[in-house]
Coordinates of C-alpha atoms in Angstrom, one line a residue:
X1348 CA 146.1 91.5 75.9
X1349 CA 147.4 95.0 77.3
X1350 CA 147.4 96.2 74.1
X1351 CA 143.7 95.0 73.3
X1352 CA 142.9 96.8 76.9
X1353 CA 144.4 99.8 76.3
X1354 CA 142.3 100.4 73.1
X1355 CA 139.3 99.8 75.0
X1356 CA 137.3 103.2 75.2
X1357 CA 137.0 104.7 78.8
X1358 CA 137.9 108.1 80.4
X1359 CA 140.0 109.1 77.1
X1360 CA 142.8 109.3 79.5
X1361 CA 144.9 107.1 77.4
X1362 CA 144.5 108.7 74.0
X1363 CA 145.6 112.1 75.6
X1364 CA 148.8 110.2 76.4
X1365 CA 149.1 109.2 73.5
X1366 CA 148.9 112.4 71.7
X1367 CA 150.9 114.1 74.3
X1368 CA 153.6 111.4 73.5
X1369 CA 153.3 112.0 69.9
X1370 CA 153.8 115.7 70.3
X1371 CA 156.5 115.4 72.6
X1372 CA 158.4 112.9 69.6
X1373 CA 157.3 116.1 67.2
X1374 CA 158.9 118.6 68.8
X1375 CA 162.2 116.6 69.3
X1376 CA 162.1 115.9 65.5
X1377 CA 161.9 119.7 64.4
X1378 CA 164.5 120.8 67.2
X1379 CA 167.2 117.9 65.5
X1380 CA 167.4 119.8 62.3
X1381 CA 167.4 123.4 64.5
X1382 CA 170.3 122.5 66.5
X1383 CA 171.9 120.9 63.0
X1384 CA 171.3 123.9 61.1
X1385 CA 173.4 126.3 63.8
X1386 CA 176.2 123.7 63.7
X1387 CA 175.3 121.7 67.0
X1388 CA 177.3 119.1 67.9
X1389 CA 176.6 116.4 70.7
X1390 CA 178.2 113.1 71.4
X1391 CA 175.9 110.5 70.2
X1392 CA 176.6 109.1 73.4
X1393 CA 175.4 111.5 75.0
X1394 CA 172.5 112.2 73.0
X1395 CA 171.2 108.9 74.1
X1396 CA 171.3 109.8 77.6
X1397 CA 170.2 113.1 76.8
X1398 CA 166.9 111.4 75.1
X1399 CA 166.7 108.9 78.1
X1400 CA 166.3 111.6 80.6
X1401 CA 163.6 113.7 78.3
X1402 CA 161.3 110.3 78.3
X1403 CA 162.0 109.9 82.0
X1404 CA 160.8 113.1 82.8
X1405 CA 157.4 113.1 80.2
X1406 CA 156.6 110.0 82.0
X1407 CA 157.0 111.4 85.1
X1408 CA 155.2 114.1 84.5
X1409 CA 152.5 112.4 83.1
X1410 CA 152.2 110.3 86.1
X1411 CA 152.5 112.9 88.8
X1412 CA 149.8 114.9 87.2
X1413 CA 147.4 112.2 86.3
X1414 CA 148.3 110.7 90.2
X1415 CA 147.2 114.7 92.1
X1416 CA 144.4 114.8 89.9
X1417 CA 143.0 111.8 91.2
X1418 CA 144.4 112.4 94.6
X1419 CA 142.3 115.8 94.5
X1420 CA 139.2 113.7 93.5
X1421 CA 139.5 111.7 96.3
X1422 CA 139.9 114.5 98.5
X1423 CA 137.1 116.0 97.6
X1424 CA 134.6 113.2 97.5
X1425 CA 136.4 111.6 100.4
X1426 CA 133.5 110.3 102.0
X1427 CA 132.6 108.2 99.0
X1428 CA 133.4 104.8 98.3
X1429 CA 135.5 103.5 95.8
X1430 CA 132.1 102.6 94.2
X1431 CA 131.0 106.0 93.8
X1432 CA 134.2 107.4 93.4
X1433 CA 133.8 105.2 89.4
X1434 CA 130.5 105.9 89.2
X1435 CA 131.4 109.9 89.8
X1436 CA 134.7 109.7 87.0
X1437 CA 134.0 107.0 85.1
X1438 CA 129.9 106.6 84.4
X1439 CA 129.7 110.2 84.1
X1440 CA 131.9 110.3 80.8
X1441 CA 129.8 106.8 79.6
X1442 CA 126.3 109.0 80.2
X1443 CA 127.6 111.8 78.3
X1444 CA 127.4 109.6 75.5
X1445 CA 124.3 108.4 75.4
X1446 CA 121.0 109.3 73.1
X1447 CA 119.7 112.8 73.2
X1448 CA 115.7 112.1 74.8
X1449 CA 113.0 114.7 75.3
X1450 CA 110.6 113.6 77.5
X1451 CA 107.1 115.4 77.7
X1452 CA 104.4 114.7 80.5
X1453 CA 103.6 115.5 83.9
X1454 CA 102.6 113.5 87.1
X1455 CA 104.1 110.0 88.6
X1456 CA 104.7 108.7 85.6
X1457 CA 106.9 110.6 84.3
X1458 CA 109.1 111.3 87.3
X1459 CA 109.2 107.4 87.5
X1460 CA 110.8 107.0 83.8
X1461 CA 113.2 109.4 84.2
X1462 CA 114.8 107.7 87.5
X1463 CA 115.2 104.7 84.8
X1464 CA 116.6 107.3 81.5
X1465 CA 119.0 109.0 83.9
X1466 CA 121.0 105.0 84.4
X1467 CA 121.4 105.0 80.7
X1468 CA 122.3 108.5 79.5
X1469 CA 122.5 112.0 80.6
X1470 CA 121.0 114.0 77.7
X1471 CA 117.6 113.8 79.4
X1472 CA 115.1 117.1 78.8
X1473 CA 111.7 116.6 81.0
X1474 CA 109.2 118.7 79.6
X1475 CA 106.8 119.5 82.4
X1476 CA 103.1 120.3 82.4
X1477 CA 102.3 124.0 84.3
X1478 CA 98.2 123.3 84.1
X1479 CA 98.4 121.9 87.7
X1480 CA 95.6 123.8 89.7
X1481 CA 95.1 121.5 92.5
X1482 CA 96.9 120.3 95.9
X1483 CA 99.9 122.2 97.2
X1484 CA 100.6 123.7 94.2
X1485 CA 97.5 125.0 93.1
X1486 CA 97.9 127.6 96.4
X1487 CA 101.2 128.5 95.6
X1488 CA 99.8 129.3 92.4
X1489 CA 97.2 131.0 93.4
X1490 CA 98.8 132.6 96.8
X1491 CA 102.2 133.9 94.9
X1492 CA 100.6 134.0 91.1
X1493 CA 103.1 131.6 90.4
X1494 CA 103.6 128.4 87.5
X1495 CA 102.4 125.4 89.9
X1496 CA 105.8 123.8 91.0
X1497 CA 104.5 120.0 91.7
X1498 CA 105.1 117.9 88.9
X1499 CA 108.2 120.0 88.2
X1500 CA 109.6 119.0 91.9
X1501 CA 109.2 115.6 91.3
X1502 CA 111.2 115.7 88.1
X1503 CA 113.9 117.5 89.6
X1504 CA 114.2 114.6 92.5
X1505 CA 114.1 112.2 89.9
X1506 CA 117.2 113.4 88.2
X1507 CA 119.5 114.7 90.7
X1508 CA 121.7 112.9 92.3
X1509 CA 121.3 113.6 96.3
X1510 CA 121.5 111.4 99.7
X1511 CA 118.0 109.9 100.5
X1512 CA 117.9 112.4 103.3
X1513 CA 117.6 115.3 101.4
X1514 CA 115.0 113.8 99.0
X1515 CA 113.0 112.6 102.0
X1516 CA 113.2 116.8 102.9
X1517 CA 112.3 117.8 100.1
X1518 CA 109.4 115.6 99.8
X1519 CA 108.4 116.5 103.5
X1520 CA 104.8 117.5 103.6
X1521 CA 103.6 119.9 106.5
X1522 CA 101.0 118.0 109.2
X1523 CA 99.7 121.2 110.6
X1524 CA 99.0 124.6 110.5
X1525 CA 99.1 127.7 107.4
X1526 CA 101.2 124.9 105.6
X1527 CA 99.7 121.8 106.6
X1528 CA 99.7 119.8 103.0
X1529 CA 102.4 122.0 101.3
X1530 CA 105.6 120.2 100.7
X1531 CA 108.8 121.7 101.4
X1532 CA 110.3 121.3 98.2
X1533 CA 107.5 123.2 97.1
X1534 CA 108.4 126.0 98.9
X1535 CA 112.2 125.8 98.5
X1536 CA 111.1 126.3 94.1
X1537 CA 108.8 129.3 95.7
X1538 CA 111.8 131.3 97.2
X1539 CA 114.0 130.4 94.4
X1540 CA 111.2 132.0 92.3
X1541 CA 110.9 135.2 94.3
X1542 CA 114.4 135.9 94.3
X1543 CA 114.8 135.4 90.1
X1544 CA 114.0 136.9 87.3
X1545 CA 111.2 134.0 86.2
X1546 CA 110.4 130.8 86.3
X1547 CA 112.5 129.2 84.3
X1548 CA 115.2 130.6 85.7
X1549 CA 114.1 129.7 89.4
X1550 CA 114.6 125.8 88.1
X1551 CA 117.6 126.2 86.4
X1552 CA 119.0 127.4 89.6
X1553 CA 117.3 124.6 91.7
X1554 CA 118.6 121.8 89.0
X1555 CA 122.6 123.6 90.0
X1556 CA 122.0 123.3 93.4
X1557 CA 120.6 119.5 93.5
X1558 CA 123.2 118.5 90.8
X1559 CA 120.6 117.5 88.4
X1560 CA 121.5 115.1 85.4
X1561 CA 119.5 116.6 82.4
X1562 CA 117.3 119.6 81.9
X1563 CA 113.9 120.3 83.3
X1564 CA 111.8 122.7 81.5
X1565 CA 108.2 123.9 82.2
X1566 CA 106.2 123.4 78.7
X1567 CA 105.5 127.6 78.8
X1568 CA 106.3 130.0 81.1
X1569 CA 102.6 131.5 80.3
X1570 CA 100.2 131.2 83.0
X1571 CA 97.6 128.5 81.4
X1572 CA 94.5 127.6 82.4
X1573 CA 93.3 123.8 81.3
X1574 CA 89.2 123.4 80.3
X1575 CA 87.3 120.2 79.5
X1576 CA 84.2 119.6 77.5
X1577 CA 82.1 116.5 79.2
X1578 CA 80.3 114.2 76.1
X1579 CA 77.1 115.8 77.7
X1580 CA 78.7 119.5 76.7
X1581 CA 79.6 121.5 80.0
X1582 CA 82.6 122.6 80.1
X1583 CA 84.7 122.5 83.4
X1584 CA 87.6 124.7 84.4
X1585 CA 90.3 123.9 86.1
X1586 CA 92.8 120.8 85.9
X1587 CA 91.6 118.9 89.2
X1588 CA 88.0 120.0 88.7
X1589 CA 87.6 117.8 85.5
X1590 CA 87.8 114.2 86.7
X1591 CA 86.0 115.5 89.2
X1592 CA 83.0 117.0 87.3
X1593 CA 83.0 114.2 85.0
X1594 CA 82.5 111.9 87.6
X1595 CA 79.9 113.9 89.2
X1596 CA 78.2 114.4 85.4
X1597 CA 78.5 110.9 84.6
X1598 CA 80.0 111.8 81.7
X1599 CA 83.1 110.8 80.0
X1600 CA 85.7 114.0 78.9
X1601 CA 85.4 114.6 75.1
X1602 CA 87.9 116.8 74.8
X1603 CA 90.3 119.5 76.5
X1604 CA 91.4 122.9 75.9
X1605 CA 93.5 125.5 76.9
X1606 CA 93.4 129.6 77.5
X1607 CA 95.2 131.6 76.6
X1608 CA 95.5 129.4 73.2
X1609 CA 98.1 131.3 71.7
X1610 CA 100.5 129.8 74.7
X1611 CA 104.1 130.1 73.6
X1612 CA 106.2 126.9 74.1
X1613 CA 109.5 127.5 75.8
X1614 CA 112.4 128.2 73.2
X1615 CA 114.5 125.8 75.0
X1616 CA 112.1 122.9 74.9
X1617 CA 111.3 123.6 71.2
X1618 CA 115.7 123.7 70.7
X1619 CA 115.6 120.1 72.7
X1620 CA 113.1 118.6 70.6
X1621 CA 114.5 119.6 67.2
X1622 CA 117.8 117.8 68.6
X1623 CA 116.5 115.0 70.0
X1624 CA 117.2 111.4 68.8
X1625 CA 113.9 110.3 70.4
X1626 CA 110.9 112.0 72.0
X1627 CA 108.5 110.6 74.6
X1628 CA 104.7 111.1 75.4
X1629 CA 103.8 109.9 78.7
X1630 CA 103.2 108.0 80.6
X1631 CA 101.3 110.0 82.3
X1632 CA 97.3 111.7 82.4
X1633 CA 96.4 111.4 78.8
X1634 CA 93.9 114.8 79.5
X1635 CA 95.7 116.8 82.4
X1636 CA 99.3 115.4 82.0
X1637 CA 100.3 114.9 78.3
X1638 CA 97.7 116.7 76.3
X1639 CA 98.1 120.3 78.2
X1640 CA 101.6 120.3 76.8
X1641 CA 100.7 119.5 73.1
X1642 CA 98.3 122.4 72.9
X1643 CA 100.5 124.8 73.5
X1644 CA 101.8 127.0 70.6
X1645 CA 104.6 125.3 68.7
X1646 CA 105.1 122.2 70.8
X1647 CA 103.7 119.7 68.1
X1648 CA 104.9 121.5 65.3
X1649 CA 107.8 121.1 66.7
X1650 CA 107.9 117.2 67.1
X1651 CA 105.9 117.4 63.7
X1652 CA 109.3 118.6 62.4
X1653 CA 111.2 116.3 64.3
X1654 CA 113.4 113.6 61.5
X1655 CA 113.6 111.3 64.7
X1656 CA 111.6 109.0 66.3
X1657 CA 108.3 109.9 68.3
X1658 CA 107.0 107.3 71.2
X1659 CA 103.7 107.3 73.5
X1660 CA 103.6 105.2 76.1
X1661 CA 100.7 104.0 77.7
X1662 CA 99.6 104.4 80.9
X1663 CA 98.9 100.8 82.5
X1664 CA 95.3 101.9 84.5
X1665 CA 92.9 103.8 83.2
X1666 CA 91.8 107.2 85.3
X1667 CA 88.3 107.4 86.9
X1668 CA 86.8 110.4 85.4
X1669 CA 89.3 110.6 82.7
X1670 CA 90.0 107.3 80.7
X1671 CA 87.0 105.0 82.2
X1672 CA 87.0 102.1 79.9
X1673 CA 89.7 103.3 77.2
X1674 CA 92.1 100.9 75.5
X1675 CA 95.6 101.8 74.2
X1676 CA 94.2 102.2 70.7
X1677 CA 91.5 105.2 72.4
X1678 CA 94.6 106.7 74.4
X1679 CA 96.4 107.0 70.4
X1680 CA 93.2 107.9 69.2
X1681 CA 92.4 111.0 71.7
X1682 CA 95.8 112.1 71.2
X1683 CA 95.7 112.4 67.2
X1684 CA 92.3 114.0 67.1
X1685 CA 93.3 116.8 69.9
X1686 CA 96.6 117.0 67.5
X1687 CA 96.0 116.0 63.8
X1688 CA 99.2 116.6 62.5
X1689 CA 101.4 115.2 65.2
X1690 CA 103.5 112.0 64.0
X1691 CA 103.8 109.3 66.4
X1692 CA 106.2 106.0 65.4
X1693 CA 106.3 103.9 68.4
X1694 CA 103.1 102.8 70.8
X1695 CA 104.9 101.2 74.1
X1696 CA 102.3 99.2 76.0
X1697 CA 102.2 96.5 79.1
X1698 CA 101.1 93.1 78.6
X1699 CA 102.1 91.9 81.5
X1700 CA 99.7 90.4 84.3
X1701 CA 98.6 92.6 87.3
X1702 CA 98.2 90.4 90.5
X1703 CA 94.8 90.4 92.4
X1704 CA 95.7 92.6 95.3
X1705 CA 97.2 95.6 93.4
X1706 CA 94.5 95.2 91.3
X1707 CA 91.5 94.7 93.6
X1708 CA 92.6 98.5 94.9
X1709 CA 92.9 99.8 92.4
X1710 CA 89.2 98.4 90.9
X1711 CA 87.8 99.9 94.3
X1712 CA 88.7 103.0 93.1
X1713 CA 86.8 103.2 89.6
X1714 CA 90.1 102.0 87.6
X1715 CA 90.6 99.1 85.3
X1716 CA 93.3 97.8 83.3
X1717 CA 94.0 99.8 79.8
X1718 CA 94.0 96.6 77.6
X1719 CA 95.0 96.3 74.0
X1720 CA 92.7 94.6 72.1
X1721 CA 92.9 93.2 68.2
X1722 CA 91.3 96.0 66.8
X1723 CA 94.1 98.3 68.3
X1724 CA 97.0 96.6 67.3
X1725 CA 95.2 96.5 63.8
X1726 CA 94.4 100.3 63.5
X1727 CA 97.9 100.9 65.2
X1728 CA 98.9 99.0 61.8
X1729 CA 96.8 101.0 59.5
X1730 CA 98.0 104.7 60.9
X1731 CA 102.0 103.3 60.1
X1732 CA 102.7 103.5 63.9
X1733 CA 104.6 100.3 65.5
X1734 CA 103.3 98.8 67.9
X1735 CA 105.8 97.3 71.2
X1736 CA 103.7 95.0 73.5
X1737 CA 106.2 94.3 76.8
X1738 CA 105.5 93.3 80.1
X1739 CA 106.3 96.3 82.3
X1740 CA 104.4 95.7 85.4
X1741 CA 106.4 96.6 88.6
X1742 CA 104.5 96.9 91.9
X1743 CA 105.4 98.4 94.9
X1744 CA 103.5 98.4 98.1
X1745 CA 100.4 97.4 95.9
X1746 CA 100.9 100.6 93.8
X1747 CA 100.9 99.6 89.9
X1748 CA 104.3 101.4 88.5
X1749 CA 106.1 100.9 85.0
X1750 CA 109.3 99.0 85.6
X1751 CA 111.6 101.9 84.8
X1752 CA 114.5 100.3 83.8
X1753 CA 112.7 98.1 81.4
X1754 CA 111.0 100.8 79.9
X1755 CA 114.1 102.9 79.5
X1756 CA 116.2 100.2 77.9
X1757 CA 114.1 99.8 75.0
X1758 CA 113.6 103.5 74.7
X1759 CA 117.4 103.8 74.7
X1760 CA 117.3 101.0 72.3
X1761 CA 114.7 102.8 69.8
X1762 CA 116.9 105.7 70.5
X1763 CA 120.0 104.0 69.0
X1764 CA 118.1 102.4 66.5
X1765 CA 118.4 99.1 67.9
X1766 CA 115.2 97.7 67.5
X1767 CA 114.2 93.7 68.7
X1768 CA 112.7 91.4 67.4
X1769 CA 111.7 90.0 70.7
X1770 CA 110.2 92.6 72.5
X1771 CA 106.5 91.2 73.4
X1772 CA 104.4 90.9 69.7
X1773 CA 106.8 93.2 68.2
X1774 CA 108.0 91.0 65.4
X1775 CA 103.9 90.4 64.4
X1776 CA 103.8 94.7 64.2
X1777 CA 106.7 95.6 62.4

């Protein structure tokens, strides 16, 4: 049984031993026919106790040094339990294994995945939407010409690993006056911003400080502006201002734009998604979340390129002013005709009942389940993409959420190429 526990794989403490043993035994071998050669003799007595002592003192050695290196651990992270103190050494080295994902999106959604990927592996990239114009963010933007810092925040709280105190800080929203509505956090990516070079480099310094597992990127560093065309043929500027006009207009969103068109990706995110075992679209705002980030330059082409797998993932309600009435098959549909020659292998999609109160809120404000219908699942068919139906639903305080955890396992899953037969209708859509 030891021996069946010691080949079990964990901190790769053990096979360093190992080696170092084997080195040590080495060593000795070439030295015998040294000390032969120049006429050497020792007692063989002697040189048994001679080889005692030498295994005596690589054991202790080895044991003394692996002993103050987690002695120094501890006194580091002393105010951690023994818990964390595994979940620090031990799940850190397990993450660092797991399935390169890109994940590209903006809003709640997508900081609510990524709470879920980050349990499973560590190779997260969030790619992050900078067409934001609205809120808090929209007057930073337009206050300090800066990339809005919202949607960006929330990914960096997702991922980093932080006492509840500090999140609830940096989530902290000013009641009253020059910043009443302006989070904190907010401000804490503004000053980082002032004091670096750009943008990017404002959030990479942000994610060091907050200890953040993965990468967040902004989709450009290029200050882009989103439009909208209604069905009736106005076009709206502004990110916020087109649910907004399209309710106003009565008039569904036909398609969306951006300027300047010739928006440059960011080379890192277009590095991530060539590397990538998986890629993920959503969930988020099909219009004003996801879509902003495939029009710019290079982004599709890029997953277009991509030998691995692509996934969109559904949102579960539909947006007033921005999906009234759409099924899963018109999110696919919107997305395909925005981007012809993007590939997408894998539609996720919740089955799952939502219960009258959530619901009833939600249907007071203009939104209604995104269902999947039989013509869906049999277009989905026709364009080759595979279709997962799960039940994802997870509510909290009667706000309609994807169950993060569930949702990440079979992305991990897809990732690995473990697909199930049992997830949902799966085994109908293979």
């Amino acid at each position: 049984m030891k021996a069946i526990y010691w080949l079990k794989p964990g901190l790769q403490i053990k096979r360093w031993i190992v080696l170092g043993l084997i080195g040590v035994l080495l060593v000795a071998f070439s030295l015998s026919y040294f000390f032969a050669a120049i006429a050497i003799k020792v007692h063989s007595g002697l040189r048994f106790f001679i080889g005692l002592v030498g295994f005596f003192l690589v054991y202790r050695a080895f044991y003394c040094g692996l002993k103050s290196m987690f002695e120094d651990i501890h006194s580091i992270n002393s105010n951690l339990s023994k818990v964390k103190m595994n979940k620090k050494i031990y799940d850190k080295k397990l993450l660092s294994r797991g399935p390169r994902i890109v994940v590209i999106g903006g809003g709640t959604g997508l900081s609510i995945l990524l709470r879920g990927l980050k349990l499973f592996t560590s190779n997260i990239t969030a790619v992050v939407t900078v067409a934001d114009d609205g809120g808090g963010s929209g007057k930073l933007r337009e206050d300090l010409g800066m990339l809005p810092p919202g949607d960006i925040r929330n990914c960096i709280l997702a991922l980093a690993e932080m006492e509840p105190t500090m999140e609830q800080l940096l989530q902290y929203r000013f009641q009253e006056g020059a910043l009443k509505g302006q989070s904190f956090g907010n401000l804490l990516i503004a000053s980082m911003n002032g004091i670096s070079s750009n943008f990017e480099e404002a959030i990479k310094k942000i994610s060091e400080v907050l200890a953040v597992t993965g990468k967040v990127y902004p989709v450009t560093l290029e200050n882009i502006i989103l439009y909208g065309v209604l069905k009736n043929g106005k076009v709206i500027k502004g990110e916020s201002n087109i649910p907004e006009k399209s309710i106003e207009e009565n008039s569904g969103v036909d398609r969306v734009f951006i300027k300047p068109k010739e928006a440059e990706g960011l080379k890192e995110v277009v590095e991530a998604i060539a590397i990538a075992d998986i890629i993920v679209l959503g969930p988020g705002s099909l219009y004003t979340s996801i879509l902003p980030n495939l029009l710019v330059k290079n982004i599709t082409e890029a997953i277009s390129k991509s030998k691995n797998r692509t996934v969109y993932i559904s949102n579960m309600m539909t947006q007033p002013g921005e999906t009234d009435g759409y099924s899963v098959g018109n999110h696919v549909d919107a997305i395909l005709e925005h981007c012809p020659k993007l590939k997408i292998d894998y539609v996720i999609a919740n089955n799952g009942e939502i219960f009258e109160g959530a619901y009833y809120k939600y249907q007071q404000e203009g939104a209604n389940i995104v269902k999947v219908t039989e013509k869906d699942r049999e277009n989905l068919k026709n364009k080759g993409i595979k279709f997962i139906e799960e039940n994802l639903v997870e509510i909290k305080k009667d706000y309609v959420r994807h169950n993060a955890t569930q949702l990440s396992k079979i992305i991990v899953d897809l990732a690995s190429g473990k697909e199930k037969r049992n997830w949902g209708t799966w085994k109908n859509y293979r």
